Amino acid sequence: MKVLITGATGLVGSALTELLLQNGLKINYLTTNKNKIEHQPNYNGFYWSPESGVIDENCLIGVNTIIHLAGASIAKRWTSKYKQEIIESRVLSANLLFNALKNNPHQVKQVISASAIGIYPDSLKNYYSEDFKKFDNTFLSNVVVKWEESINQIERLNINVCILRIGLVLAKNGGALPEILKPIKLGLGSPFGSGKQVQSWIHIHDLANMFLYALQNNLQGTYNAVAPTPVTNYELNYSAAKILEKPFFMPNVPQFVMKLILGEMHTLLFESQNVSSKKIKEKGFVFQYKLIQSALNQLLYK
Ligand SMILES: NC(=O)c1ccc[n+]([C@@H]2O[C@H](COP(=O)([O-])OP(=O)(O)OC[C@H]3O[C@@H](n4cnc5c(N)ncnc54)[C@H](OP(=O)(O)O)[C@@H]3O)[C@@H](O)[C@H]2O)c1
């Protein structure tokens, strides 16, 4: 079985690539960076540029499933130019995949795409399942709605579409965790704002396994990709400080300070999304890391 991955060179893509190769799958991947193109027996890179509408269509040869992860990072300052890139890297890439599938012979039966829980409004009260539809008008929510619409058009080609709305990915060597740990390691750990905002997280190992599970079980539809027990921002920071045996008594970081430092992107640290994993569990997916303590123990100790 051969899988085409976009964004294979990123944080999630690298973990997923390793897992799929271990499971005997062959991988083609699309990259926007020609220097990242490699050719190995089961791992072959192809060039694309969603911005210019360019794709090496040979990437589709022999492929049964596409896993779409590509997108410009949201963890950079949101200037108006960069906001455009965040949206376009997702929408134009999905459109390019749609057109490549429409205009070329292929055997693709399923497309699995990353999405994000940023689609759900900031709330301390709501508990979000996948059927929630009252999205608000924030930048992130609009990005994700457009991202999902552009992916869902692929259903028109009689291909199964599965969308995983990913929460905060916890990994050892990338993403948010190393940044969260920086002040804690200096003994300066503290929650952001009230610390009551809920962070729906997922261990990278469980996320990679969830993509594999969606592939092996030909899942269709939208699933939240978050661990079964979201935590408050206080619990997340406190648990990390405790495992690292660091003090945790600094005053909470006020929102206006982070707004000055990060601009509009500061909302990522202060928004609350309590998200349910019930739907994917009912499909039979089993999480290895259900509690933040076990996830952090594994990531911080080994
Ligand atoms: N990490 C998280 O906590 C998290 C949470 C929710 C959702 N997600 C979503 O899950 C997906 C994977 O996340 P990740 O953390 O692995 O991201 P990542 O490390 O930033 O990797 C994303 C990949 O996308 C490609 N890319 C970057 N800019 C691009 C552009 N302008 N046009 C086309 N491709 C571009 C790059 O691959 P090449 O250089 O090879 O082209 C990059 O390796 C992303 O779409 C992300 O938004 C992540």
Tab-separated table of C-alpha atoms and ligand atoms in Angstrom:
chain	number	residue	atom	x	y	z
A	1	MET	CA	0.000	0.000	0.000
A	2	LYS	CA	1.314	3.439	-0.932
A	3	VAL	CA	0.485	6.720	0.837
A	4	LEU	CA	1.090	10.241	-0.447
A	5	ILE	CA	1.842	12.685	2.374
A	6	THR	CA	1.936	16.475	2.161
A	7	GLY	CA	3.763	18.270	4.978
A	8	ALA	CA	5.677	15.011	5.599
A	9	THR	CA	8.770	16.953	6.628
A	10	GLY	CA	7.050	18.770	9.527
A	11	LEU	CA	6.538	17.816	13.164
A	12	VAL	CA	3.507	15.564	12.680
A	13	GLY	CA	4.608	14.393	9.227
A	14	SER	CA	7.990	13.136	10.448
A	15	ALA	CA	6.418	11.079	13.264
A	16	LEU	CA	3.782	9.740	10.897
A	17	THR	CA	6.318	8.859	8.198
A	18	GLU	CA	8.333	6.835	10.688
A	19	LEU	CA	5.218	4.981	11.890
A	20	LEU	CA	3.956	4.205	8.376
A	21	LEU	CA	7.366	2.908	7.262
A	22	GLN	CA	7.525	0.700	10.384
A	23	ASN	CA	4.139	-0.698	9.347
A	24	GLY	CA	5.422	-1.636	5.917
A	25	LEU	CA	3.715	1.121	3.918
A	26	LYS	CA	5.387	2.868	0.998
A	27	ILE	CA	5.499	6.662	1.042
A	28	ASN	CA	5.480	9.353	-1.595
A	29	TYR	CA	5.601	12.879	-0.257
A	30	LEU	CA	5.115	16.356	-1.634
A	31	THR	CA	7.409	19.150	-0.499
A	32	THR	CA	7.694	22.829	-1.348
A	33	ASN	CA	11.450	22.629	-0.746
A	34	LYS	CA	13.488	20.980	-3.517
A	35	ASN	CA	16.359	20.395	-1.062
A	36	LYS	CA	14.115	18.051	0.938
A	37	ILE	CA	13.487	15.694	-1.991
A	38	GLU	CA	14.917	12.236	-1.307
A	39	HIS	CA	14.657	8.971	-3.198
A	40	GLN	CA	14.812	5.799	-1.146
A	41	PRO	CA	13.162	2.446	-1.905
A	42	ASN	CA	9.995	3.189	0.139
A	43	TYR	CA	10.280	6.936	0.572
A	44	ASN	CA	10.142	9.226	-2.459
A	45	GLY	CA	9.844	12.985	-2.585
A	46	PHE	CA	8.126	15.113	-5.250
A	47	TYR	CA	8.000	18.874	-5.693
A	48	TRP	CA	4.919	21.061	-5.491
A	49	SER	CA	4.187	24.724	-5.094
A	50	PRO	CA	0.560	25.361	-4.121
A	51	GLU	CA	1.226	29.085	-4.436
A	52	SER	CA	2.107	28.744	-8.146
A	53	GLY	CA	-0.249	25.850	-8.863
A	54	VAL	CA	2.657	23.485	-9.651
A	55	ILE	CA	2.602	19.784	-8.751
A	56	ASP	CA	4.649	16.813	-9.967
A	57	GLU	CA	1.750	14.529	-10.859
A	58	ASN	CA	4.014	11.453	-10.788
A	59	CYS	CA	3.496	11.632	-7.023
A	60	LEU	CA	0.092	9.963	-7.532
A	61	ILE	CA	1.422	6.818	-9.202
A	62	GLY	CA	0.408	3.734	-7.197
A	63	VAL	CA	-1.048	5.805	-4.341
A	64	ASN	CA	-4.135	4.533	-2.461
A	65	THR	CA	-4.444	7.166	0.276
A	66	ILE	CA	-3.409	10.805	0.601
A	67	ILE	CA	-2.608	12.310	3.992
A	68	HIS	CA	-2.669	16.095	3.813
A	69	LEU	CA	-0.765	17.912	6.565
A	70	ALA	CA	0.793	20.859	4.726
A	71	GLY	CA	0.208	24.392	5.896
A	72	ALA	CA	2.203	27.446	6.934
A	73	SER	CA	2.848	27.460	10.699
A	74	ILE	CA	0.403	29.461	12.824
A	75	ALA	CA	3.111	30.039	15.438
A	76	LYS	CA	4.572	33.084	13.688
A	77	ARG	CA	3.493	36.705	14.059
A	78	TRP	CA	0.157	37.225	12.296
A	79	THR	CA	0.905	40.173	10.003
A	80	SER	CA	-1.781	40.688	7.364
A	81	LYS	CA	0.597	39.261	4.730
A	82	TYR	CA	1.347	36.189	6.840
A	83	LYS	CA	-2.340	35.676	7.642
A	84	GLN	CA	-2.911	35.400	3.896
A	85	GLU	CA	-0.161	32.758	3.703
A	86	ILE	CA	-1.724	30.767	6.570
A	87	ILE	CA	-5.009	30.595	4.657
A	88	GLU	CA	-3.634	30.169	1.144
A	89	SER	CA	-1.117	27.456	2.033
A	90	ARG	CA	-4.077	25.345	3.153
A	91	VAL	CA	-6.751	26.257	0.629
A	92	LEU	CA	-4.525	26.419	-2.479
A	93	SER	CA	-2.820	23.128	-1.544
A	94	ALA	CA	-6.182	21.374	-1.144
A	95	ASN	CA	-7.366	22.857	-4.449
A	96	LEU	CA	-4.194	21.643	-6.148
A	97	LEU	CA	-4.744	18.109	-4.824
A	98	PHE	CA	-8.377	18.255	-5.987
A	99	ASN	CA	-7.360	19.275	-9.509
A	100	ALA	CA	-4.560	16.712	-9.695
A	101	LEU	CA	-7.007	13.966	-8.703
A	102	LYS	CA	-9.643	15.249	-11.119
A	103	ASN	CA	-7.316	15.500	-14.103
A	104	ASN	CA	-5.146	12.395	-13.741
A	105	PRO	CA	-5.765	8.657	-13.677
A	106	HIS	CA	-5.258	7.375	-10.124
A	107	GLN	CA	-6.260	4.726	-7.549
A	108	VAL	CA	-6.804	7.063	-4.582
A	109	LYS	CA	-9.732	5.898	-2.439
A	110	GLN	CA	-9.269	8.074	0.658
A	111	VAL	CA	-7.936	11.498	1.648
A	112	ILE	CA	-7.190	12.133	5.330
A	113	SER	CA	-6.540	15.739	6.219
A	114	ALA	CA	-5.283	17.614	9.240
A	115	SER	CA	-7.539	20.326	10.585
A	116	ALA	CA	-7.554	22.121	13.934
A	117	ILE	CA	-9.700	22.557	17.029
A	118	GLY	CA	-9.182	26.297	16.509
A	119	ILE	CA	-12.434	26.027	14.551
A	120	TYR	CA	-14.334	25.982	17.881
A	121	PRO	CA	-15.075	29.264	19.678
A	122	ASP	CA	-13.233	30.304	22.827
A	123	SER	CA	-15.389	29.159	25.765
A	124	LEU	CA	-14.893	28.099	29.369
A	125	LYS	CA	-18.287	26.332	29.377
A	126	ASN	CA	-18.794	24.508	26.075
A	127	TYR	CA	-17.717	20.914	25.514
A	128	TYR	CA	-17.195	20.505	21.786
A	129	SER	CA	-18.153	17.509	19.702
A	130	GLU	CA	-17.748	17.313	15.943
A	131	ASP	CA	-21.394	18.219	15.245
A	132	PHE	CA	-20.957	21.748	16.711
A	133	LYS	CA	-21.648	24.232	13.920
A	134	LYS	CA	-21.917	27.739	15.433
A	135	PHE	CA	-18.405	28.826	14.464
A	136	ASP	CA	-17.522	32.431	15.255
A	137	ASN	CA	-15.811	35.055	13.141
A	138	THR	CA	-12.253	34.855	14.494
A	139	PHE	CA	-9.275	34.578	12.177
A	140	LEU	CA	-8.472	30.984	13.167
A	141	SER	CA	-12.035	29.788	12.931
A	142	ASN	CA	-12.333	31.293	9.443
A	143	VAL	CA	-9.053	29.652	8.384
A	144	VAL	CA	-10.193	26.231	9.526
A	145	VAL	CA	-13.668	26.534	7.979
A	146	LYS	CA	-12.084	27.418	4.603
A	147	TRP	CA	-9.465	24.660	5.027
A	148	GLU	CA	-12.135	22.008	5.667
A	149	GLU	CA	-14.352	23.262	2.811
A	150	SER	CA	-11.448	23.017	0.389
A	151	ILE	CA	-10.709	19.444	1.491
A	152	ASN	CA	-14.340	18.356	1.500
A	153	GLN	CA	-14.690	19.224	-2.208
A	154	ILE	CA	-12.634	16.047	-2.879
A	155	GLU	CA	-15.738	14.002	-1.931
A	156	ARG	CA	-17.210	15.139	-5.253
A	157	LEU	CA	-14.640	12.836	-6.913
A	158	ASN	CA	-16.102	9.809	-5.049
A	159	ILE	CA	-13.124	9.668	-2.715
A	160	ASN	CA	-13.630	9.181	1.052
A	161	VAL	CA	-12.615	12.261	3.021
A	162	CYS	CA	-11.605	12.026	6.678
A	163	ILE	CA	-10.735	15.154	8.673
A	164	LEU	CA	-8.861	15.093	11.989
A	165	ARG	CA	-9.321	18.291	14.041
A	166	ILE	CA	-6.025	18.323	15.902
A	167	GLY	CA	-5.499	19.809	19.359
A	168	LEU	CA	-2.245	21.035	20.927
A	169	VAL	CA	0.341	18.468	19.817
A	170	LEU	CA	2.775	17.525	22.576
A	171	ALA	CA	6.122	16.334	21.238
A	172	LYS	CA	9.654	16.271	22.559
A	173	ASN	CA	11.468	18.130	19.805
A	174	GLY	CA	9.022	20.562	18.279
A	175	GLY	CA	5.670	22.298	18.417
A	176	ALA	CA	4.441	24.077	21.533
A	177	LEU	CA	5.908	21.941	24.329
A	178	PRO	CA	9.575	23.045	24.145
A	179	GLU	CA	8.325	26.668	24.233
A	180	ILE	CA	6.050	25.981	27.198
A	181	LEU	CA	8.992	24.408	29.031
A	182	LYS	CA	11.450	27.299	28.533
A	183	PRO	CA	10.265	29.513	31.439
A	184	ILE	CA	9.527	26.460	33.593
A	185	LYS	CA	13.099	25.183	33.235
A	186	LEU	CA	14.320	28.615	34.386
A	187	GLY	CA	12.128	28.311	37.490
A	188	LEU	CA	9.814	31.001	36.096
A	189	GLY	CA	6.793	28.834	35.266
A	190	SER	CA	3.333	30.343	35.640
A	191	PRO	CA	-0.069	30.039	33.998
A	192	PHE	CA	-1.278	32.436	31.307
A	193	GLY	CA	-4.145	34.734	32.260
A	194	SER	CA	-6.568	33.097	34.675
A	195	GLY	CA	-5.005	29.704	33.899
A	196	LYS	CA	-8.572	28.350	33.660
A	197	GLN	CA	-8.616	28.152	29.862
A	198	VAL	CA	-8.832	24.544	28.680
A	199	GLN	CA	-6.098	23.082	26.469
A	200	SER	CA	-7.162	20.037	24.509
A	201	TRP	CA	-3.840	18.340	23.874
A	202	ILE	CA	-2.680	15.118	22.192
A	203	HIS	CA	0.579	13.175	22.457
A	204	ILE	CA	2.293	13.007	19.051
A	205	HIS	CA	2.503	9.221	19.288
A	206	ASP	CA	-1.310	8.975	19.646
A	207	LEU	CA	-1.835	11.452	16.813
A	208	ALA	CA	0.388	9.502	14.408
A	209	ASN	CA	-1.422	6.315	15.437
A	210	MET	CA	-4.772	8.007	14.823
A	211	PHE	CA	-3.809	8.859	11.227
A	212	LEU	CA	-2.754	5.222	10.736
A	213	TYR	CA	-6.015	4.028	12.320
A	214	ALA	CA	-8.073	6.306	10.034
A	215	LEU	CA	-6.194	4.842	7.071
A	216	GLN	CA	-6.460	1.182	8.103
A	217	ASN	CA	-10.182	1.534	8.872
A	218	ASN	CA	-11.001	3.761	5.900
A	219	LEU	CA	-12.646	6.312	8.238
A	220	GLN	CA	-14.827	8.981	6.723
A	221	GLY	CA	-16.094	12.251	8.247
A	222	THR	CA	-14.730	14.589	10.891
A	223	TYR	CA	-13.061	13.504	14.152
A	224	ASN	CA	-11.537	15.479	16.989
A	225	ALA	CA	-7.917	14.439	17.509
A	226	VAL	CA	-7.453	15.251	21.187
A	227	ALA	CA	-6.684	13.129	24.255
A	228	PRO	CA	-9.667	12.049	26.403
A	229	THR	CA	-8.755	14.400	29.260
A	230	PRO	CA	-8.147	18.037	28.326
A	231	VAL	CA	-6.565	20.134	31.089
A	232	THR	CA	-6.541	23.746	32.157
A	233	ASN	CA	-3.554	25.894	31.270
A	234	TYR	CA	-2.710	25.909	35.002
A	235	GLU	CA	-2.710	22.075	35.134
A	236	LEU	CA	-0.555	21.804	32.009
A	237	ASN	CA	2.114	24.190	33.299
A	238	TYR	CA	1.927	22.909	36.868
A	239	SER	CA	2.243	19.246	35.787
A	240	ALA	CA	5.340	20.056	33.701
A	241	ALA	CA	6.925	22.026	36.553
A	242	LYS	CA	6.231	19.173	38.980
A	243	ILE	CA	7.785	16.514	36.716
A	244	LEU	CA	10.827	18.729	36.162
A	245	GLU	CA	10.949	19.451	39.927
A	246	LYS	CA	10.835	23.194	39.315
A	247	PRO	CA	9.088	25.869	41.415
A	248	PHE	CA	5.678	27.126	40.341
A	249	PHE	CA	4.816	30.261	42.262
A	250	MET	CA	5.293	33.128	39.811
A	251	PRO	CA	2.287	35.440	39.243
A	252	ASN	CA	0.023	34.607	36.307
A	253	VAL	CA	1.139	36.211	33.024
A	254	PRO	CA	-1.402	38.932	32.119
A	255	GLN	CA	-2.981	38.831	28.677
A	256	PHE	CA	-1.951	42.418	27.729
A	257	VAL	CA	1.743	41.542	28.218
A	258	MET	CA	1.549	38.615	25.819
A	259	LYS	CA	-0.451	40.732	23.370
A	260	LEU	CA	2.394	43.263	23.342
A	261	ILE	CA	4.937	40.498	22.730
A	262	LEU	CA	3.065	38.276	20.274
A	263	GLY	CA	0.405	40.517	18.724
A	264	GLU	CA	-2.890	38.889	17.700
A	265	MET	CA	-1.322	35.428	17.910
A	266	HIS	CA	-1.377	35.712	21.732
A	267	THR	CA	-4.987	34.454	21.579
A	268	LEU	CA	-3.544	30.941	21.068
A	269	LEU	CA	-2.393	30.974	24.714
A	270	PHE	CA	-5.530	32.430	26.241
A	271	GLU	CA	-8.355	30.751	24.329
A	272	SER	CA	-10.214	27.848	25.852
A	273	GLN	CA	-11.480	24.857	23.867
A	274	ASN	CA	-12.708	21.849	25.787
A	275	VAL	CA	-12.950	19.210	23.078
A	276	SER	CA	-14.393	15.689	23.147
A	277	SER	CA	-12.656	12.583	21.807
A	278	LYS	CA	-15.790	10.414	22.181
A	279	LYS	CA	-16.405	9.964	18.434
A	280	ILE	CA	-12.995	8.500	17.562
A	281	LYS	CA	-13.072	6.291	20.691
A	282	GLU	CA	-16.453	4.956	19.602
A	283	LYS	CA	-14.809	3.995	16.305
A	284	GLY	CA	-12.461	1.804	18.358
A	285	PHE	CA	-9.382	3.997	18.575
A	286	VAL	CA	-7.429	3.417	21.803
A	287	PHE	CA	-5.267	6.188	23.238
A	288	GLN	CA	-1.947	5.289	24.810
A	289	TYR	CA	-1.651	8.656	26.592
A	290	LYS	CA	-4.970	9.557	28.220
A	291	LEU	CA	-3.667	11.713	31.077
A	292	ILE	CA	-1.383	14.727	30.871
A	293	GLN	CA	0.899	13.293	33.565
A	294	SER	CA	1.588	10.104	31.587
A	295	ALA	CA	2.154	12.078	28.368
A	296	LEU	CA	4.537	14.528	30.026
A	297	ASN	CA	6.326	11.773	31.934
A	298	GLN	CA	7.089	10.031	28.660
A	299	LEU	CA	8.095	13.233	26.850
A	300	LEU	CA	10.164	14.764	29.622
A	301	TYR	CA	11.934	11.699	31.026
A	302	LYS	CA	12.882	9.417	28.130
B	1	LIG	N1	1.386	21.008	15.838
B	1	LIG	C1	0.199	21.326	16.365
B	1	LIG	O1	0.063	21.542	17.608
B	1	LIG	C2	-1.034	21.374	15.474
B	1	LIG	C3	-2.270	21.610	16.073
B	1	LIG	C4	-3.401	21.680	15.260
B	1	LIG	C5	-3.291	21.507	13.886
B	1	LIG	N2	-2.056	21.288	13.341
B	1	LIG	C6	-1.968	21.175	11.865
B	1	LIG	O2	-1.410	19.926	11.496
B	1	LIG	C7	-0.591	20.091	10.310
B	1	LIG	C8	0.799	19.563	10.593
B	1	LIG	O3	1.308	20.260	11.734
B	1	LIG	P1	2.858	20.324	12.082
B	1	LIG	O4	2.967	20.775	13.487
B	1	LIG	O5	3.519	19.079	11.641
B	1	LIG	O6	3.305	21.530	11.133
B	1	LIG	P2	4.799	21.928	10.665
B	1	LIG	O7	5.821	21.253	11.490
B	1	LIG	O8	4.812	23.416	10.596
B	1	LIG	O9	4.887	21.295	9.193
B	1	LIG	C9	4.013	21.681	8.186
B	1	LIG	C10	4.619	21.358	6.820
B	1	LIG	O10	3.832	22.053	5.845
B	1	LIG	C11	4.667	22.451	4.765
B	1	LIG	N3	4.466	23.898	4.528
B	1	LIG	C12	4.903	24.937	5.285
B	1	LIG	N4	4.545	26.102	4.734
B	1	LIG	C13	3.897	25.777	3.587
B	1	LIG	C14	3.296	26.544	2.554
B	1	LIG	N5	3.314	27.891	2.583
B	1	LIG	N6	2.704	25.881	1.518
B	1	LIG	C15	2.676	24.522	1.489
B	1	LIG	N7	3.252	23.753	2.427
B	1	LIG	C16	3.837	24.381	3.457
B	1	LIG	C17	6.116	22.211	5.159
B	1	LIG	O11	6.595	21.095	4.403
B	1	LIG	P3	7.638	21.287	3.166
B	1	LIG	O12	8.688	22.250	3.627
B	1	LIG	O13	8.168	19.901	2.976
B	1	LIG	O14	6.838	21.784	2.019
B	1	LIG	C18	6.047	21.829	6.630
B	1	LIG	O15	6.968	20.823	6.957
B	1	LIG	C19	-0.596	21.599	9.996
B	1	LIG	O16	-1.495	21.856	8.957
B	1	LIG	C20	-1.046	22.225	11.293
B	1	LIG	O17	-1.752	23.455	11.111
B	1	LIG	C21	-0.919	21.209	14.097
